Coordinates of C-alpha atoms in Angstrom, one line a residue:
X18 CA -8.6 9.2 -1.3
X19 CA -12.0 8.1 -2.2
X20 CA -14.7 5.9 -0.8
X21 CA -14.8 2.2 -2.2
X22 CA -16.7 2.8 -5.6
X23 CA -15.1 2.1 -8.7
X24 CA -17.2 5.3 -10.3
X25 CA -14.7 7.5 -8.2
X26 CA -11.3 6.3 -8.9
X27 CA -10.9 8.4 -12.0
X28 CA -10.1 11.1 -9.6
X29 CA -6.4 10.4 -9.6
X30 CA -4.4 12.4 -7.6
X31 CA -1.8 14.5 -9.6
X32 CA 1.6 16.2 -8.8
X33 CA 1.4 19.7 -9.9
X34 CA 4.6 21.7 -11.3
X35 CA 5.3 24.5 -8.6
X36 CA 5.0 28.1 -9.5
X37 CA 7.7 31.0 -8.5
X38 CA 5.7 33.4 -5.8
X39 CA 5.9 36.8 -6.9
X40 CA 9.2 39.1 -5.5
X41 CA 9.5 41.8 -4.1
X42 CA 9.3 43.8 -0.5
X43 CA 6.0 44.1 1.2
X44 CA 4.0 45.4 4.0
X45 CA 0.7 44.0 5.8
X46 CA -2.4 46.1 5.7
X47 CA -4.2 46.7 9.4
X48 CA -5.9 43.3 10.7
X49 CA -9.5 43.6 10.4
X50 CA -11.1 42.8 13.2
X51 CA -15.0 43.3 12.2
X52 CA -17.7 40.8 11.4
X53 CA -18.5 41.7 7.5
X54 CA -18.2 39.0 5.4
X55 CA -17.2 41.8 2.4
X56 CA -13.9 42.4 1.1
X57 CA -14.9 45.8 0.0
X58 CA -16.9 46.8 3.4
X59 CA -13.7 45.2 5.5
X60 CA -11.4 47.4 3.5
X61 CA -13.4 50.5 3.5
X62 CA -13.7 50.0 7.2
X63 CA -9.7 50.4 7.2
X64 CA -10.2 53.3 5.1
X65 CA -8.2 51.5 2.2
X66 CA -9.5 51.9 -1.3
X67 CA -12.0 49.5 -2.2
X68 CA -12.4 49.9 -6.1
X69 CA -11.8 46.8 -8.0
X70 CA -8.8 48.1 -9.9
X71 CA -7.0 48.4 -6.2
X72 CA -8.7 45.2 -5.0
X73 CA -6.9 43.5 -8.2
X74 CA -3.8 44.9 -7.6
X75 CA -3.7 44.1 -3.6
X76 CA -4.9 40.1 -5.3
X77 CA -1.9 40.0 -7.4
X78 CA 0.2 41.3 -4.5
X79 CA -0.8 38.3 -2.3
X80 CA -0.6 35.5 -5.4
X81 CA -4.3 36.1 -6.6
X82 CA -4.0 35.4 -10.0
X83 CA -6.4 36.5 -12.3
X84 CA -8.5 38.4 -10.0
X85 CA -11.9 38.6 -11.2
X86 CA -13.8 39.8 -7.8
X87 CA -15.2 35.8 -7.0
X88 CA -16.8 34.5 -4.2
X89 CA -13.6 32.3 -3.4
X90 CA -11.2 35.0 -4.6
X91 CA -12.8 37.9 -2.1
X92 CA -12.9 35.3 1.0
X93 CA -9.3 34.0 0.4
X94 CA -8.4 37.9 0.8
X95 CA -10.9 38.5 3.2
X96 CA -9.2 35.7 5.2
X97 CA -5.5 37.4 4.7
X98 CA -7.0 40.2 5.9
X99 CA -8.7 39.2 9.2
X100 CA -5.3 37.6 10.0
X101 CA -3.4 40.7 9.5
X102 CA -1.5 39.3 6.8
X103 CA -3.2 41.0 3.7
X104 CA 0.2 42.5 1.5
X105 CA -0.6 46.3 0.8
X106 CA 0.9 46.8 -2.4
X107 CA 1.3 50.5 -2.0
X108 CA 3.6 50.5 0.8
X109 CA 7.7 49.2 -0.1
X110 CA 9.8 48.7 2.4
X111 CA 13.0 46.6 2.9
X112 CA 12.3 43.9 4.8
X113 CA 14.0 41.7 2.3
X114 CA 17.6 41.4 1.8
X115 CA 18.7 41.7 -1.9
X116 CA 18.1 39.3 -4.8
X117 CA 20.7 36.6 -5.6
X118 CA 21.5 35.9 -8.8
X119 CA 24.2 33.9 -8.4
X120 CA 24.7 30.2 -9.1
X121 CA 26.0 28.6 -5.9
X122 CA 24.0 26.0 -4.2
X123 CA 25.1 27.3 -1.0
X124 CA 23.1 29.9 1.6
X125 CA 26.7 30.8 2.6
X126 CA 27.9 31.6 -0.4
X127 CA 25.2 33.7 -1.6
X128 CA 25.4 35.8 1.9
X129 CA 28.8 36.0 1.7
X130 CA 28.3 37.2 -1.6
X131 CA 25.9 40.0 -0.9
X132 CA 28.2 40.8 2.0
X133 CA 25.8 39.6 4.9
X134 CA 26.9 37.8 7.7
X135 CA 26.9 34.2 7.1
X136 CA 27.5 32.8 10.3
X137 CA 25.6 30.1 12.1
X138 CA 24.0 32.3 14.9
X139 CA 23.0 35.5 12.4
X140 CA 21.5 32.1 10.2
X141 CA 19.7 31.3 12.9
X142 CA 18.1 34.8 12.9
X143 CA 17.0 34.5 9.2
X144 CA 15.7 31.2 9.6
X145 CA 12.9 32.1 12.8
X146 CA 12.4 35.9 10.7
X147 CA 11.4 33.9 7.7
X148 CA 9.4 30.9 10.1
X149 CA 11.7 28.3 9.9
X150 CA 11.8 26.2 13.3
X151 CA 14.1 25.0 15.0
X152 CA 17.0 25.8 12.6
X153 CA 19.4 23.3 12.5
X154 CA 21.8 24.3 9.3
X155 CA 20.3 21.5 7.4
X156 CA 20.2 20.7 3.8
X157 CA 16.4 21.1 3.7
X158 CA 16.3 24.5 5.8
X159 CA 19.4 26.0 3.8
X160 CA 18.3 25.4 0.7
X161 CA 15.0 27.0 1.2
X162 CA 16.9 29.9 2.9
X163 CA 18.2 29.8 -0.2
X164 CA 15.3 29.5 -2.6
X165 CA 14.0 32.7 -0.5
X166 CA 17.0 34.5 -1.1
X167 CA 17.2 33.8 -5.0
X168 CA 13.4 34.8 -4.8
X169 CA 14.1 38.4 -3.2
X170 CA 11.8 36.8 -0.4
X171 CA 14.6 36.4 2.4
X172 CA 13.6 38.4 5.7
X173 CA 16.2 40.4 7.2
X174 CA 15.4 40.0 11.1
X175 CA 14.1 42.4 12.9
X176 CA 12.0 43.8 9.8
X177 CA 8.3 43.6 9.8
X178 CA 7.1 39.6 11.3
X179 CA 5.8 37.5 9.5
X180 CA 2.1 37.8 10.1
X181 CA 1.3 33.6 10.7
X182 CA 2.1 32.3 13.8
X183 CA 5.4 30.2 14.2
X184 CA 4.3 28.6 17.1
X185 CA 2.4 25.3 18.1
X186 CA 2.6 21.7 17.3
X187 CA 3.2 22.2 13.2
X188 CA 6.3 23.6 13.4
X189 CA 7.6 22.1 16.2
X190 CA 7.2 18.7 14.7
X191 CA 7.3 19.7 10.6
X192 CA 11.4 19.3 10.3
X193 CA 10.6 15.4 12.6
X194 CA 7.9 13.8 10.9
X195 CA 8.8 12.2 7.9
X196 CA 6.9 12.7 4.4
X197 CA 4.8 9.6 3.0
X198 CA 4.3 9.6 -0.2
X199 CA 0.1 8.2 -1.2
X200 CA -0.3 4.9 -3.5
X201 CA -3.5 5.4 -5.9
X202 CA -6.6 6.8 -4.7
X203 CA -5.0 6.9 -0.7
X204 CA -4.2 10.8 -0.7
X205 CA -6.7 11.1 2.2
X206 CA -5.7 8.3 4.1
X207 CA -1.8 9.4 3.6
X208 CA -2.7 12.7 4.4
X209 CA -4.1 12.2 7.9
X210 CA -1.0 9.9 8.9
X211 CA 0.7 12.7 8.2
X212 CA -1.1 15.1 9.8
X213 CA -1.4 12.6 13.0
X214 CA 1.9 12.0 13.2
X215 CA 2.6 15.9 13.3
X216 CA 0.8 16.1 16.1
X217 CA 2.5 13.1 17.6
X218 CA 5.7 14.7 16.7
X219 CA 6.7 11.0 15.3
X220 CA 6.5 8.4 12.7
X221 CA 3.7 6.4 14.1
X222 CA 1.1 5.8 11.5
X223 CA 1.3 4.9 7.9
X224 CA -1.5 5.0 5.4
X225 CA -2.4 1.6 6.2
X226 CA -3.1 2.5 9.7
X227 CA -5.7 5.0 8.2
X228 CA -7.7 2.9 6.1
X229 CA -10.7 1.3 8.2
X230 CA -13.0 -1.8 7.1
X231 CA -11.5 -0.6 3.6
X232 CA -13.1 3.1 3.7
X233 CA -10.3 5.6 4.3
X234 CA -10.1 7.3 7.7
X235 CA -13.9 6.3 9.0
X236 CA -12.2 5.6 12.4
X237 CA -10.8 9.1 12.6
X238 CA -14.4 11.2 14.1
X239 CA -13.7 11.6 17.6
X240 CA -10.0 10.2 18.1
X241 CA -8.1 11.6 20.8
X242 CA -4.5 11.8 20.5
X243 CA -1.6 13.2 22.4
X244 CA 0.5 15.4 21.2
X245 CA 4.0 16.1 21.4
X246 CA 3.3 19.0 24.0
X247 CA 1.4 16.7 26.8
X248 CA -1.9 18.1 25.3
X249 CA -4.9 16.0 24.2
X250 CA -6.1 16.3 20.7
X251 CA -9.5 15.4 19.3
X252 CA -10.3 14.5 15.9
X253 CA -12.9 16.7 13.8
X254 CA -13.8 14.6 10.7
X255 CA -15.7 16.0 8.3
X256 CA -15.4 14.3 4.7
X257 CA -16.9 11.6 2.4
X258 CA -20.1 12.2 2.0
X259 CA -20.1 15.7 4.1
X260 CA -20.5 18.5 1.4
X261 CA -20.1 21.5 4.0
X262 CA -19.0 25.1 2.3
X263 CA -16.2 27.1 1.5
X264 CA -16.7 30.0 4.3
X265 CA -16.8 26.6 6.7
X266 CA -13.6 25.5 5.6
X267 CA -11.7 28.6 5.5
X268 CA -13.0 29.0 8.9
X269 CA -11.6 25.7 9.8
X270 CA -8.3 26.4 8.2
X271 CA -7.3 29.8 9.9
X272 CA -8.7 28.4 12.8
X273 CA -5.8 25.3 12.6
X274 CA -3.4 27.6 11.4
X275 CA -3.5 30.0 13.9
X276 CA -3.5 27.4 16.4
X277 CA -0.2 25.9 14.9
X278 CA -2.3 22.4 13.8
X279 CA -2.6 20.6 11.2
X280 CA -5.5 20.1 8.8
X281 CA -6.0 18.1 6.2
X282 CA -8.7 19.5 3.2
X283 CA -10.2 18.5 0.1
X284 CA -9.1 20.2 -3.1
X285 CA -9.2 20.6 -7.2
X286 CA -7.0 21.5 -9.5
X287 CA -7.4 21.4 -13.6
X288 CA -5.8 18.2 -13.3
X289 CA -8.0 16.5 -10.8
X290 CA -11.3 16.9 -9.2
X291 CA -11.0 15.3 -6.3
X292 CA -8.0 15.4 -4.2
X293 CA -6.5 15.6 -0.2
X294 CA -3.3 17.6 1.1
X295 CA -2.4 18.6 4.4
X296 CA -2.3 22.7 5.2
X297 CA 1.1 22.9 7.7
X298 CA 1.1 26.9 8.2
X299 CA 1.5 30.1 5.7
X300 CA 4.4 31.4 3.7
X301 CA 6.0 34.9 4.2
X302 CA 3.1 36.5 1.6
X303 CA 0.2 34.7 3.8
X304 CA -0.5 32.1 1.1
X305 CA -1.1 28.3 2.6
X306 CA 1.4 26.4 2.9
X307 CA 1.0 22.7 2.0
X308 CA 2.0 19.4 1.9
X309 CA 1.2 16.9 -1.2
X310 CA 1.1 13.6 -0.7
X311 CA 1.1 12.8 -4.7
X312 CA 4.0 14.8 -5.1
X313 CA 7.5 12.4 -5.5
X314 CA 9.9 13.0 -2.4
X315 CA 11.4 11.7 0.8
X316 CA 12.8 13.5 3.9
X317 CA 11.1 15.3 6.8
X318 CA 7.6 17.1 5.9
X319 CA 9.7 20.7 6.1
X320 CA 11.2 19.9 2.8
X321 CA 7.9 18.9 1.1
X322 CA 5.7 22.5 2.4
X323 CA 5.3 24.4 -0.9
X324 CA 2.7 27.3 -1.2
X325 CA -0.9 25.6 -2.4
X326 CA -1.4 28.4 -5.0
X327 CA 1.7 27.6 -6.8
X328 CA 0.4 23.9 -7.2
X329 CA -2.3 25.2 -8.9
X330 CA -5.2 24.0 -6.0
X331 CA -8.6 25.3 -4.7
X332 CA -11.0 24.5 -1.9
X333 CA -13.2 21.8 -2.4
X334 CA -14.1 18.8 -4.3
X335 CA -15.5 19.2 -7.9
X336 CA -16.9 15.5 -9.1
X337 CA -20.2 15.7 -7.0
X338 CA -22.6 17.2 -8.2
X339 CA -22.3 20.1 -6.0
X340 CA -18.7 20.8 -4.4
X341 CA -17.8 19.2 -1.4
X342 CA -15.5 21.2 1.3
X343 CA -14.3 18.7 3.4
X344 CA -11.6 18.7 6.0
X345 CA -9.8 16.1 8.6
X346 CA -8.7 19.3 11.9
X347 CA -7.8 18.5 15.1
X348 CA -8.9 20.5 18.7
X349 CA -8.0 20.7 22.2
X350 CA -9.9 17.8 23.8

């Protein structure tokens, strides 16, 4: 996770208890498509109210807690926004299907018992609606299916899309590549096997093969791998040293995202300063979605993506002096 110097390893990297994302239906505001860098200008430019009292309310829509009109909070919506997947809080309308509140560990059961049709094709349908490739009727797809469904979150098809893209490397390969879970101080190294290997669509490197001369990932700037889809990838590696800003990596993020790739970034949490997880997409409310390679677990990468919000991390690197917003992304060669 850290360069060699003993100074750094306090920075361990903690698993963080996931959060419930807020319930209930939604609708996405217009995608802006100008070049302000203001939340406020982008929204008035929309003609959508501005204020801060609505801006907090459209924050807590979209899993801004404790909206207080920051630099980091106004970009992260700003972000949503540009990407036409900013929730407008004012606008209800079902996309979802109902709340379960039953007790059965079963995605079958629960349809059956909100009388929707359970079968394996209609599943199928749910799963793409609420972005899950490739649907198979596994464990790990059903019981997030699931988790969606106890959450009010389940998308009935053919309501509003999801506003992230579905398509691309990430979710081809997500329910393939297998979760590694990091040994002390190797989040960054585990976290670029990971990513690497989603691009692969394969198991092919461990953390070991991401540690160089004993400095994690040095031997990653400039890489070129192939992906799963015949397509050459070059590696962008911006990190140890490299302070960078937030508006740089946020630009770097959606720009992965919304080219179905991986990227790896550097964030904080109150439990650690200095830590690396691997951004695999967005959730139905257009909050990152993320894989943590200090949390415990096993199985395909699918089952490990939980929303970065609800474990609690931000942008950027906090035991410098100044923050540093590093980030491991891959391109087109």
């Amino acid at each position: 996770m850290k360069k060699r110097f003993a100074a750094l390893a306090l920075a361990l990297c903690l698993t963080l208890t996931a959060l419930a994302a807020p319930a209930g239906a939604a609708s996405y505001f217009p995608r802006y498509a100008g070049s302000s860098g203001s939340i406020a200008a982008a929204l008035d430019s929309l003609g959508v109210d501005s204020s801060y009292s609505n801006r907090s309310k459209i924050a807590s829509a979209n899993g801004v807690s404790g909206y207080r009109g920051t630099a980091e909070q106004n970009t992260r919506l700003l972000a949503l926004l540009k990407q036409g997947a900013l929730i407008d809080p004012s606008v209800s309308e079902s996309l979802y299907f109902p709340t379960y509140t039953g007790s059965s560990p079963s995605i079958v059961t629960a349809l059956n018992a909100l009388g929707v049709d359970s079968g394996f094709s209609y599943r199928t349908q749910i799963a793409a609606a609420n972005r899950i490739a490739l649907y198979s009727g596994s464990a790990a797809q059903n019981t997030n299916l699931l988790r969606l469904l106890k959450q009010g979150k389940l998308v009935k098809p053919g309501s509003s899309p999801a506003p992230a893209s579905s398509s691309g490397l990430t979710a081809i390969n997500l329910s393939q590549v297998s979760f590694l879970r990091q040994s002390t101080n190797t989040c960054k190294a585990t976290s670029a096997a990971m990513a690497v290997n989603l691009i692969l669509g394969r198991d092919r490197y461990s953390t070991a093969d991401m540690i160089y001369s004993g400095v994690l990932c040095r031997s990653l700037d400039g890489d070129i791998y192939t992906g799963s889809d015949g397509n050459a990838y070059r590696t962008t590696y911006k990190a140890d040293s490299y302070t960078g800003s937030l508006s740089e990596l946020t630009a770097a993020v959606d720009a992965a995202l919304s080219s179905g790739l991986p990227i790896v970034v550097a964030v904080h949490s109150s439990t650690t300063r200095h830590h690396w997880i691997v951004l695999v997409g967005r959730d139905s409310q257009g909050n990152y979605l993320a894989v943590d390679p200090a949390r415990n677990g096993s199985g395909a990468m699918a089952s490990q993506a939980k929303s970065m919000t609800s474990m609690g991390y931000s942008f950027g690197l906090t035991d410098y002096a100044a923050p540093h917003y590093g980030y491991i992304s891959f391109q087109r060669a």
